[in-house]
Amino acid sequence: MTQVWEVLVTDTTRIRDAARVVSEAALGLGLGPVRTDAAVLAASELATNMCRYAGGGRFVAEAVGEPWGSARALQIVALDHGPGIADVPRALGDGFTSSADSLGAGLGACRRAADFFDLQSTPGRGTVAVARFARPEHRELFAGPAPVGGLHAPLDGARLSGDALAFRNDRGRRTVMMADGLGHGAAASQASELASRFVLGRGGDTPEALLRGMHEVLRRSRGAAVAVADIDESRRLLTFCGVGNIGARLYRGGSWRSLASQPGIVGAFALRTLLPERHGWEPGDMLVLHTDGLPSRWSPDGIERLGARDAAVTASVVFRDAGSAARPLRDDTAVAVVTHTARPDGAPR
Ligand SMILES: [Mn+2]
């Protein structure tokens, strides 16, 4: 089940709540006391900044996978619709405390405490900060910007998300799956968890084979919308297949296109003939997957400029820019971003 610890930071009394949920999540992941303390420190700083300079925001902690690997770490996302930060490099330096610049001290401390820390800010739109904390033996696996990742935001701050993201690398064949269990709550979470486990146990199959196999397994659940992308970088090929309402946008060759899913529900009724789409996949390309909690007016234009950034940072910017401070979620929401493991200049990401 996708567990999410969310705090809507509406005033300074919620700073303590952000620290508390991060402590709970970190201990659950077995981070140990030292890394847990580091995560709690960052949580307090990020929540304090959101209160002080953005009038509040959304704070989300969850367990995330190592990029294309199996280790897990704690990810914290702090997301606001405040005025934004004009000079991010300066803000990340130590001793920067000018409230006139709409941010505060502590970002440098977050960067030092976290195994990975990055911040994206767009003046007038807001700021996202992403920090990850791994167990001592896994810290280097999470040190850099990740080419795959995302975030979950359940409806009404629930602890379980009905959406699930899974990715797996099977000898260079990369599978990414997003599932949206019907409805929300525990039963939705159970359905998407079955889909997720199926992919983690059976990576390397084609998207069609995975969806067909999932269809049988999910019969004992309420069903889910599921999209699967299979990425074979050695063959420069992306294969996409989806059933139900999962949004998928591919940036390639200088423009965005939508990848279509077929109508239906995985695990319910009869599965129609699956029609996979094939596209090229090269450095600079980007795939965005999202569940239908994301406002439909969302447009990916401009997101490609974040292609070299951490995938969870980019996914959080998508989430931020699709919504507003005033707009509550209408469903569980998940956003995932996948980029090529090499940069356009050939260097590893
Ligand atoms: Mn849903």
Coordinates of C-alpha atoms and ligand atoms in Angstrom, one line a residue:
M1 CA 0.0 0.0 0.0
T2 CA 1.3 3.5 -0.8
Q3 CA 1.6 5.2 2.6
V4 CA 1.8 9.0 2.5
W5 CA 2.3 11.3 5.4
E6 CA 0.9 14.6 4.5
V7 CA 0.5 17.8 6.4
L8 CA -1.2 20.9 5.1
V9 CA 1.0 23.6 6.7
T10 CA -1.6 26.3 7.3
D11 CA 0.0 28.0 10.3
T12 CA 3.0 27.6 12.5
T13 CA 1.3 25.0 14.7
R14 CA 1.7 22.6 11.8
I15 CA 5.5 22.8 11.8
R16 CA 5.5 20.3 14.7
D17 CA 3.1 18.0 12.9
A18 CA 5.5 18.0 9.8
A19 CA 8.4 17.0 12.1
R20 CA 6.3 14.4 13.9
V21 CA 5.1 12.6 10.7
V22 CA 8.6 12.6 9.3
S23 CA 9.9 11.1 12.4
E24 CA 7.3 8.4 12.2
A25 CA 7.9 7.7 8.5
A26 CA 11.7 7.6 9.0
L27 CA 11.5 5.2 11.9
G28 CA 9.2 3.0 9.9
L29 CA 11.7 2.9 7.1
G30 CA 14.5 1.9 9.5
L31 CA 16.6 5.0 8.9
G32 CA 18.1 4.9 12.4
P33 CA 18.3 7.7 14.9
V34 CA 20.9 9.9 13.2
R35 CA 19.3 9.9 9.7
T36 CA 15.9 10.3 11.4
D37 CA 17.1 13.4 13.2
A38 CA 18.5 14.8 10.0
A39 CA 15.1 14.3 8.3
V40 CA 13.2 15.9 11.2
L41 CA 15.5 18.9 11.1
A42 CA 14.9 19.4 7.3
A43 CA 11.1 18.9 7.8
S44 CA 11.0 21.7 10.5
E45 CA 13.1 24.0 8.3
L46 CA 11.0 23.4 5.2
A47 CA 7.7 23.8 7.0
T48 CA 8.9 26.9 8.8
N49 CA 9.9 28.5 5.5
M50 CA 6.5 27.7 3.9
C51 CA 4.8 29.4 6.8
R52 CA 7.0 32.4 6.9
Y53 CA 7.4 33.2 3.2
A54 CA 4.6 31.4 1.3
G55 CA 1.7 31.6 3.6
G56 CA 1.7 27.9 4.0
G57 CA 1.8 24.9 1.7
R58 CA 1.7 21.1 1.3
F59 CA 4.2 18.9 3.0
V60 CA 4.4 15.2 1.8
A61 CA 6.6 12.4 3.1
E62 CA 6.7 9.0 1.6
A63 CA 9.0 6.0 0.9
V64 CA 10.5 6.0 -2.5
G65 CA 12.6 3.6 -4.5
E66 CA 16.2 3.9 -5.6
P67 CA 16.3 5.1 -9.2
W68 CA 15.9 1.9 -11.2
G69 CA 16.9 -0.2 -8.1
S70 CA 15.4 -1.7 -5.1
A71 CA 16.7 0.2 -2.0
R72 CA 14.2 2.6 -0.4
A73 CA 14.5 6.0 1.2
L74 CA 12.4 8.7 2.7
Q75 CA 11.4 11.5 0.5
I76 CA 10.0 14.8 1.7
V77 CA 8.4 17.2 -0.7
A78 CA 7.5 20.8 0.4
L79 CA 5.3 22.5 -2.1
D80 CA 3.8 26.0 -2.0
H81 CA 2.0 28.5 -4.2
G82 CA 3.8 31.5 -2.6
P83 CA 5.6 34.3 -4.4
G84 CA 8.6 32.2 -5.2
I85 CA 12.3 32.7 -4.7
A86 CA 14.1 35.1 -7.0
D87 CA 17.7 33.9 -6.4
V88 CA 17.7 30.2 -5.5
P89 CA 21.5 29.7 -5.4
R90 CA 21.8 32.5 -3.0
A91 CA 18.9 31.1 -0.9
L92 CA 20.8 27.8 -0.7
G93 CA 23.8 29.5 0.7
D94 CA 24.2 29.8 4.4
G95 CA 23.2 32.8 6.4
F96 CA 20.6 34.0 3.9
T97 CA 17.8 35.3 6.1
S98 CA 16.3 38.2 4.2
S99 CA 12.5 37.9 4.5
A100 CA 12.2 40.6 1.8
D101 CA 13.4 37.9 -0.6
S102 CA 10.6 35.6 0.4
L103 CA 12.5 32.8 2.0
G104 CA 14.5 32.2 5.0
A105 CA 17.4 30.6 6.7
G106 CA 17.6 26.9 6.9
L107 CA 17.7 25.8 3.3
G108 CA 21.5 25.4 3.5
A109 CA 21.0 23.3 6.6
C110 CA 18.5 21.1 4.7
R111 CA 20.9 20.6 1.9
R112 CA 23.6 19.5 4.3
A113 CA 21.3 17.2 6.2
A114 CA 19.8 15.4 3.2
D115 CA 21.3 12.8 1.0
F116 CA 19.7 14.7 -1.9
F117 CA 18.2 18.1 -1.8
D118 CA 16.9 20.3 -4.6
L119 CA 14.6 23.3 -4.9
Q120 CA 12.8 24.7 -7.8
S121 CA 11.1 28.1 -7.7
T122 CA 9.1 30.0 -10.2
P123 CA 8.4 33.6 -9.3
G124 CA 4.6 34.0 -9.1
R125 CA 3.9 30.3 -9.1
G126 CA 5.7 29.0 -6.0
T127 CA 8.4 26.7 -4.8
V128 CA 9.0 23.0 -4.5
A129 CA 11.7 21.5 -2.4
V130 CA 12.6 17.8 -2.4
A131 CA 14.8 16.1 0.2
R132 CA 15.7 12.4 0.5
F133 CA 17.1 10.5 3.4
A134 CA 18.4 7.0 3.1
R135 CA 19.7 4.4 5.6
P136 CA 23.4 4.9 6.3
E137 CA 24.4 2.0 4.0
H138 CA 22.3 3.3 1.1
R139 CA 23.2 7.0 1.2
E140 CA 25.3 7.0 -2.0
L141 CA 22.5 5.3 -4.0
F142 CA 20.3 8.4 -3.3
A143 CA 23.0 11.1 -3.6
G144 CA 22.2 12.4 -7.1
P145 CA 19.2 13.7 -9.0
A146 CA 17.0 10.7 -9.9
P147 CA 16.0 10.0 -13.6
V148 CA 12.7 8.4 -12.3
G149 CA 10.4 9.4 -9.5
G150 CA 7.3 11.2 -8.4
L151 CA 5.0 12.0 -5.6
H152 CA 1.6 10.9 -4.2
A153 CA -1.0 13.2 -2.6
P154 CA -4.0 11.3 -1.2
L155 CA -7.4 12.9 -1.1
D156 CA -8.2 14.6 2.3
G157 CA -4.7 13.9 3.7
A158 CA -5.4 10.2 4.0
R159 CA -2.5 8.0 5.1
L160 CA -3.1 5.6 2.2
S161 CA -3.0 6.6 -1.5
G162 CA -5.2 4.7 -3.9
D163 CA -2.5 5.4 -6.5
A164 CA 0.7 3.6 -6.9
L165 CA 3.9 4.1 -8.9
A166 CA 6.3 1.2 -9.5
F167 CA 9.5 1.0 -11.5
R168 CA 11.9 -1.8 -12.1
N169 CA 15.0 -2.4 -14.2
D170 CA 15.4 -5.9 -15.5
R171 CA 18.7 -6.1 -17.3
G172 CA 18.3 -2.7 -19.0
R173 CA 14.7 -3.2 -19.7
R174 CA 12.9 -0.6 -17.7
T175 CA 9.3 -0.9 -16.6
V176 CA 7.3 2.0 -15.2
M177 CA 3.8 1.5 -14.0
M178 CA 1.2 3.9 -12.6
A179 CA -2.0 2.5 -11.1
D180 CA -5.1 4.3 -9.9
G181 CA -7.3 2.0 -7.8
L182 CA -11.0 2.7 -8.3
G183 CA -12.3 5.3 -5.8
H184 CA -10.0 6.0 -2.8
G185 CA -9.1 4.7 0.6
A186 CA -7.8 1.3 1.7
A187 CA -9.7 -0.7 -1.0
A188 CA -8.3 1.5 -3.8
S189 CA -4.8 1.3 -2.3
Q190 CA -5.1 -2.5 -2.1
A191 CA -5.9 -2.7 -5.9
S192 CA -3.0 -0.5 -6.9
E193 CA -0.7 -2.3 -4.6
L194 CA -1.5 -5.6 -6.3
A195 CA -0.6 -4.0 -9.6
S196 CA 2.6 -2.6 -8.2
R197 CA 3.7 -6.0 -6.7
F198 CA 2.9 -7.7 -10.0
V199 CA 5.2 -5.4 -11.9
L200 CA 8.0 -5.6 -9.3
G201 CA 7.8 -9.4 -9.4
R202 CA 7.5 -9.7 -13.2
G203 CA 9.5 -6.8 -14.8
G204 CA 10.9 -7.6 -18.2
D205 CA 7.5 -8.7 -19.6
T206 CA 5.9 -6.5 -22.3
P207 CA 3.3 -4.0 -21.1
E208 CA 0.6 -6.1 -22.7
A209 CA 1.7 -9.2 -20.8
L210 CA 1.9 -7.3 -17.6
L211 CA -1.6 -5.8 -18.0
R212 CA -3.1 -9.2 -18.9
G213 CA -1.4 -10.8 -15.9
M214 CA -2.5 -8.0 -13.6
H215 CA -6.1 -8.3 -14.9
E216 CA -6.3 -11.8 -13.4
V217 CA -4.6 -10.8 -10.1
L218 CA -6.8 -7.7 -9.7
R219 CA -10.0 -9.6 -10.0
R220 CA -9.9 -10.1 -6.2
S221 CA -9.8 -6.3 -5.9
R222 CA -12.1 -3.5 -7.0
G223 CA -9.9 -2.9 -10.0
A224 CA -7.7 -0.1 -11.2
A225 CA -6.7 2.1 -14.1
V226 CA -3.2 1.1 -15.1
A227 CA -0.6 2.4 -17.5
V228 CA 2.7 0.6 -18.2
A229 CA 5.7 1.9 -20.1
D230 CA 8.5 -0.3 -21.2
I231 CA 11.7 1.5 -21.9
D232 CA 14.6 -0.2 -23.7
E233 CA 17.4 2.4 -23.9
S234 CA 19.7 0.1 -25.9
R235 CA 17.1 -0.1 -28.6
R236 CA 16.0 3.5 -28.1
L237 CA 12.4 2.3 -27.8
L238 CA 9.5 3.2 -25.5
T239 CA 6.4 1.0 -25.6
F240 CA 3.3 2.3 -23.8
C241 CA 0.0 0.5 -23.0
G242 CA -2.7 1.7 -20.7
V243 CA -6.2 0.7 -19.6
G244 CA -8.4 3.3 -17.9
N245 CA -7.8 6.9 -17.1
I246 CA -4.1 7.4 -16.5
G247 CA -2.7 10.6 -18.2
A248 CA 0.6 10.1 -20.1
R249 CA 2.6 12.7 -22.0
L250 CA 5.7 12.1 -23.9
Y251 CA 8.2 14.9 -24.7
R252 CA 10.2 13.9 -27.8
G253 CA 11.6 15.6 -30.8
G254 CA 10.8 19.1 -29.5
S255 CA 7.1 18.6 -28.7
W256 CA 4.7 17.0 -26.3
R257 CA 2.2 14.3 -27.3
S258 CA -0.5 12.5 -25.3
L259 CA -0.2 8.7 -25.1
A260 CA -3.7 7.2 -25.2
S261 CA -5.0 4.5 -22.9
Q262 CA -7.9 2.3 -23.8
P263 CA -11.2 2.5 -21.9
G264 CA -11.7 -0.2 -19.3
I265 CA -10.7 -1.3 -15.8
V266 CA -7.9 -3.7 -15.0
G267 CA -9.4 -6.5 -12.9
A268 CA -13.0 -6.0 -13.9
F269 CA -15.1 -7.1 -16.9
A270 CA -13.3 -8.4 -19.9
L271 CA -10.0 -6.8 -21.0
R272 CA -10.2 -5.6 -24.6
T273 CA -7.5 -6.3 -27.1
L274 CA -4.5 -4.3 -25.9
L275 CA -3.0 -1.9 -28.4
P276 CA 0.5 -0.8 -27.4
E277 CA 2.0 2.4 -28.8
R278 CA 5.7 2.5 -29.7
H279 CA 7.9 5.6 -29.8
G280 CA 11.6 6.4 -29.9
W281 CA 13.3 7.1 -26.6
E282 CA 16.5 9.1 -26.6
P283 CA 18.5 11.4 -24.3
G284 CA 16.4 14.6 -23.7
D285 CA 13.1 12.7 -23.9
M286 CA 10.7 12.8 -20.9
L287 CA 7.6 10.9 -19.9
V288 CA 5.1 12.2 -17.4
L289 CA 2.4 10.0 -16.0
H290 CA -0.4 11.2 -13.7
T291 CA -3.7 10.0 -12.2
D292 CA -6.9 11.8 -12.8
G293 CA -6.6 13.7 -9.5
L294 CA -4.4 16.2 -11.5
P295 CA -6.6 19.0 -12.8
S296 CA -7.4 18.4 -16.5
R297 CA -6.4 21.9 -17.4
W298 CA -2.8 20.9 -16.8
S299 CA -0.5 21.5 -19.8
P300 CA 3.0 20.1 -20.0
D301 CA 4.3 23.0 -21.9
G302 CA 7.6 24.2 -20.4
I303 CA 8.1 21.2 -18.2
E304 CA 10.7 19.9 -20.7
R305 CA 13.0 22.6 -19.5
L306 CA 13.3 20.7 -16.2
G307 CA 14.6 17.7 -18.1
A308 CA 18.0 17.6 -16.3
R309 CA 16.5 18.0 -12.9
D310 CA 15.5 15.3 -10.4
A311 CA 12.4 13.5 -11.5
A312 CA 10.6 14.0 -8.2
V313 CA 11.3 17.8 -8.4
T314 CA 9.8 17.9 -11.9
A315 CA 6.8 15.8 -10.9
S316 CA 6.3 18.2 -7.9
V317 CA 6.4 21.2 -10.2
V318 CA 3.8 19.6 -12.4
F319 CA 1.6 19.0 -9.3
R320 CA 2.2 22.6 -8.1
D321 CA 1.5 24.3 -11.4
A322 CA -1.6 22.2 -12.1
G323 CA -3.2 23.3 -8.9
S324 CA -3.5 26.4 -6.7
A325 CA -3.5 27.2 -3.0
A326 CA -7.3 27.6 -3.1
R327 CA -8.1 24.4 -4.9
P328 CA -8.5 21.2 -2.9
L329 CA -7.8 17.9 -4.4
R330 CA -10.8 16.1 -5.8
D331 CA -9.2 12.6 -5.8
D332 CA -6.0 10.9 -4.9
T333 CA -3.3 12.4 -7.1
A334 CA 0.0 10.9 -8.3
V335 CA 2.5 12.3 -10.7
A336 CA 5.6 10.5 -12.0
V337 CA 8.4 11.6 -14.3
V338 CA 10.8 9.5 -16.3
T339 CA 13.8 10.8 -18.1
H340 CA 16.5 9.0 -20.1
T341 CA 19.4 7.8 -17.9
A342 CA 21.8 9.8 -20.2
R343 CA 21.8 13.5 -20.7
P344 CA 21.7 14.9 -24.3
D345 CA 25.4 15.4 -24.2
G346 CA 25.9 11.7 -23.4
A347 CA 26.9 12.2 -19.8
P348 CA 25.1 10.0 -17.2
R349 CA 22.3 11.8 -15.4
Ligands
MN1 MN -8.3 7.4 -7.9

